[in-house]
Coordinates of C-alpha atoms in Angstrom, one line a residue:
M347 CA -3.6 7.4 -45.4
K348 CA -4.3 5.3 -42.2
V349 CA -1.3 4.1 -40.2
A350 CA -1.6 1.6 -37.1
A351 CA 1.7 2.3 -35.0
A352 CA 2.8 0.8 -32.1
S353 CA 2.9 2.8 -28.8
D354 CA 6.6 3.3 -28.8
L355 CA 6.2 5.3 -32.0
Q356 CA 3.9 8.1 -30.3
P357 CA 7.0 10.6 -30.0
V358 CA 8.0 9.7 -33.5
M359 CA 5.2 9.5 -35.9
P360 CA 4.5 13.4 -35.7
A361 CA 7.7 14.2 -37.0
F362 CA 7.5 11.4 -39.7
A363 CA 4.1 12.3 -40.5
Y364 CA 5.2 15.9 -40.9
A365 CA 8.4 15.3 -43.0
Y366 CA 6.8 12.9 -45.3
E367 CA 3.5 15.1 -46.2
K368 CA 6.3 17.8 -46.6
K369 CA 8.2 15.5 -49.1
T370 CA 5.2 13.7 -50.9
G371 CA 2.0 15.7 -50.0
V372 CA 0.6 12.6 -48.3
K373 CA -1.2 13.2 -45.0
L374 CA -0.9 10.3 -42.5
S375 CA -3.6 9.6 -40.0
V376 CA -2.0 7.6 -37.3
S377 CA -3.6 5.4 -34.6
F378 CA -1.5 4.2 -31.8
G379 CA -1.9 1.0 -29.6
S380 CA 0.0 -1.9 -28.4
S381 CA 1.0 -4.4 -31.0
A382 CA -1.3 -7.1 -30.3
T383 CA -4.5 -4.7 -30.2
L384 CA -3.9 -3.2 -33.7
A385 CA -2.8 -6.8 -35.2
E386 CA -6.2 -7.8 -33.9
Q387 CA -8.4 -4.6 -35.1
I388 CA -6.8 -5.3 -38.9
V389 CA -7.4 -9.1 -38.8
N390 CA -10.9 -7.9 -37.9
G391 CA -11.4 -5.5 -40.7
A392 CA -10.2 -2.1 -39.5
P393 CA -9.3 -0.2 -42.7
F394 CA -5.6 0.4 -42.0
D395 CA -3.2 0.9 -45.0
V396 CA 0.1 0.2 -42.7
F397 CA 1.0 -1.2 -39.6
L398 CA 4.3 -0.3 -37.7
G399 CA 4.7 -3.0 -35.1
A400 CA 6.9 -3.0 -32.2
D401 CA 8.0 -6.6 -33.1
F402 CA 7.7 -9.4 -35.8
V403 CA 5.1 -11.5 -34.0
F404 CA 2.2 -9.4 -34.6
P405 CA 3.0 -8.1 -38.1
E406 CA 3.2 -11.5 -39.1
K407 CA -0.1 -12.4 -37.9
V408 CA -1.6 -9.9 -40.0
V409 CA 0.9 -11.8 -42.8
A410 CA -0.6 -15.1 -41.6
A411 CA -4.2 -14.0 -42.2
G412 CA -3.4 -13.3 -45.7
L413 CA -4.0 -9.6 -45.4
A414 CA -0.5 -8.4 -46.1
A415 CA 0.8 -7.1 -49.4
T416 CA 4.4 -8.9 -49.0
P417 CA 5.2 -12.3 -48.1
A418 CA 6.9 -11.3 -44.7
P419 CA 7.1 -8.2 -42.4
L420 CA 9.5 -5.5 -43.3
R421 CA 12.2 -4.7 -40.5
Y422 CA 12.2 -0.8 -40.1
A423 CA 13.9 -0.1 -36.5
K424 CA 15.4 -1.5 -33.6
G425 CA 13.9 -0.4 -29.9
T426 CA 15.6 -0.2 -26.7
L427 CA 14.3 -0.8 -23.3
V428 CA 14.8 1.9 -20.4
L429 CA 13.8 2.1 -16.7
F430 CA 12.2 5.4 -16.2
T431 CA 11.4 7.6 -13.0
R432 CA 10.3 11.2 -12.1
K433 CA 12.8 13.4 -10.9
D434 CA 10.8 13.8 -7.7
S435 CA 10.8 10.2 -6.9
G436 CA 13.8 10.2 -4.6
F437 CA 15.6 7.6 -7.0
N438 CA 18.0 10.0 -8.8
P439 CA 20.5 9.1 -10.3
L440 CA 18.5 5.9 -11.2
H441 CA 19.9 2.5 -11.5
M442 CA 18.6 -0.9 -12.0
E443 CA 19.1 -1.9 -8.0
A444 CA 16.7 0.7 -7.0
L445 CA 13.7 -2.0 -8.5
T446 CA 14.6 -3.8 -5.0
D447 CA 14.7 -1.0 -2.7
S448 CA 12.0 -1.5 -0.3
K449 CA 10.6 2.0 -0.5
V450 CA 9.7 1.2 -4.1
T451 CA 6.3 -0.4 -3.8
K452 CA 5.0 -0.3 -7.8
V453 CA 6.8 -0.8 -10.8
A454 CA 5.0 -0.1 -14.0
V455 CA 5.0 -2.5 -17.0
A456 CA 3.5 -3.2 -20.3
D457 CA 1.3 -6.3 -20.6
Q458 CA 3.9 -9.0 -21.9
F459 CA 1.2 -10.8 -24.1
Q460 CA 0.1 -7.6 -25.7
A461 CA 3.1 -5.3 -25.7
P462 CA 6.7 -6.3 -27.2
F463 CA 8.3 -4.2 -24.6
G464 CA 6.4 -5.6 -21.8
R465 CA 7.7 -8.8 -23.2
A466 CA 11.4 -7.5 -23.1
A467 CA 10.8 -6.3 -19.7
Y468 CA 9.9 -9.7 -18.2
A469 CA 12.8 -11.5 -20.2
A470 CA 15.0 -8.8 -18.6
M471 CA 14.1 -9.2 -15.1
N472 CA 14.2 -13.0 -15.3
K473 CA 17.4 -12.9 -16.7
L474 CA 18.8 -10.5 -14.3
D475 CA 16.9 -12.5 -11.4
L476 CA 14.9 -9.7 -10.5
M477 CA 11.6 -11.3 -10.9
K478 CA 11.3 -12.6 -7.2
A479 CA 12.0 -9.2 -5.8
V480 CA 10.2 -7.1 -8.6
G481 CA 7.3 -9.4 -9.5
P482 CA 4.9 -8.3 -6.5
K483 CA 5.6 -4.6 -7.2
L484 CA 4.3 -4.9 -10.9
V485 CA 1.3 -2.8 -12.1
S486 CA 0.5 -3.7 -15.8
A487 CA -0.5 -1.5 -18.3
P488 CA -2.2 -2.4 -21.8
N489 CA 0.8 -0.6 -23.8
V490 CA 4.2 1.2 -23.2
A491 CA 2.7 4.3 -23.6
Q492 CA 0.4 3.6 -20.6
T493 CA 3.2 2.4 -19.0
A494 CA 4.9 5.6 -19.0
Q495 CA 1.8 7.6 -17.8
F496 CA 1.5 5.4 -14.7
V497 CA 4.9 6.9 -13.8
V498 CA 4.3 10.7 -15.4
S499 CA 1.2 10.5 -13.0
G500 CA 2.8 9.1 -10.0
N501 CA 0.6 6.1 -9.9
A502 CA 3.9 3.8 -10.2
Q503 CA 7.6 5.1 -8.8
M504 CA 9.3 3.8 -12.0
G505 CA 8.6 1.6 -15.1
F506 CA 9.7 -0.2 -18.1
V507 CA 9.3 2.3 -21.2
S508 CA 11.0 2.4 -24.5
L509 CA 13.6 5.1 -25.2
T510 CA 11.4 6.8 -27.8
L511 CA 9.3 7.5 -24.9
A512 CA 11.6 8.5 -22.2
S513 CA 14.0 10.5 -24.6
S514 CA 10.7 12.7 -25.6
P515 CA 10.9 16.4 -24.8
Q516 CA 7.9 15.8 -22.2
M517 CA 9.5 12.9 -20.5
K518 CA 12.8 14.1 -20.3
E519 CA 11.3 17.4 -18.5
I520 CA 9.6 15.2 -15.8
G521 CA 12.3 12.5 -15.2
N522 CA 15.2 10.3 -15.9
Y523 CA 15.9 6.8 -17.4
V524 CA 18.7 4.1 -17.2
L525 CA 19.2 2.1 -19.9
V526 CA 18.3 -1.7 -19.1
P527 CA 20.9 -4.1 -19.8
K528 CA 20.7 -6.0 -22.9
A529 CA 19.2 -9.1 -21.0
Y530 CA 16.4 -9.2 -23.4
P531 CA 16.0 -10.4 -27.1
E532 CA 16.3 -7.6 -29.5
I533 CA 13.3 -5.4 -30.1
L534 CA 13.4 -5.7 -33.8
Q535 CA 10.4 -3.6 -35.1
Y536 CA 8.6 -4.6 -38.3
G537 CA 5.9 -3.4 -40.7
V538 CA 3.5 -4.5 -43.2
V539 CA 1.4 -2.8 -46.0
M540 CA -2.2 -4.3 -46.3
K541 CA -3.2 -6.0 -49.6
N542 CA -6.3 -4.5 -49.7
A543 CA -5.2 -1.1 -48.5
E544 CA -7.6 1.8 -50.0
H545 CA -4.1 3.8 -50.4
K546 CA -1.9 1.0 -51.1
A547 CA 1.0 2.3 -53.3
E548 CA 1.1 5.4 -51.1
A549 CA 1.4 2.9 -48.2
T550 CA 4.1 0.9 -49.9
A551 CA 6.1 4.1 -50.8
F552 CA 5.9 5.1 -47.1
L553 CA 7.2 1.8 -45.5
D554 CA 9.9 2.1 -48.3
W555 CA 10.5 5.4 -47.1
V556 CA 10.8 4.6 -43.4
R557 CA 13.3 1.9 -44.3
S558 CA 15.4 4.2 -46.6
S559 CA 18.8 5.5 -45.4
E560 CA 17.0 9.1 -45.5
V561 CA 15.2 8.0 -42.2
Q562 CA 17.3 5.2 -41.0
D563 CA 20.2 7.9 -40.6
K564 CA 18.0 10.0 -38.2
L565 CA 16.3 7.2 -36.0
K566 CA 18.7 7.4 -33.2
D567 CA 17.4 11.3 -32.9
F568 CA 14.1 9.5 -31.8
G569 CA 15.5 6.7 -29.6
L570 CA 15.5 4.1 -32.3
E571 CA 18.2 2.2 -34.0
P572 CA 18.8 1.8 -37.3
V573 CA 18.5 -1.9 -38.8
D574 CA 19.6 -3.7 -42.1
T575 CA 16.9 -3.2 -44.6
H576 CA 18.0 -5.2 -47.0

């Protein structure tokens, strides 16, 4: 079964895939990308069975194109935005004020038109009156996973990433993060099953499983918040 998953789910999906295969015998083949890119691929005919986006907008585009099995996307998680830096960056303990430090010249952020976490980061910077100071330092990445990579590789001193990525074992070993104040709209994440999916029954069962209390009760372990799925 083919799953298109937003980049913030990169640390999450291996555990989901393992647990789901163990439970049902169904193997997941997962492709990651920005929500915008994945939605565009699906609209253009990519043969995915299910799409787990990082917001409502891009799964809704799949619905609007008449390609979804449900009349609206289904909510499955809530994301959290954090500011991340390497342990050797000289900005530890990290705090939001570090963004305006003159020693910080490059701040990574996902494209606000392609990636919901990028949109949230721009909203937060605007609300916190940081854009004037931070805007000239911004380095854009196509998705939130690439944003994290910019910081990990040292191409940016810090970056706005998802809590899922920042709290993964690899990232925790390399760096530290601070929660961005909730000055951005909630990052409610939605999924859709494709109407013409090759494995429609399995895809429907998988999305139902992700939205079940069995998974919702464990989401915090992965840096996601549970949501009301009713």
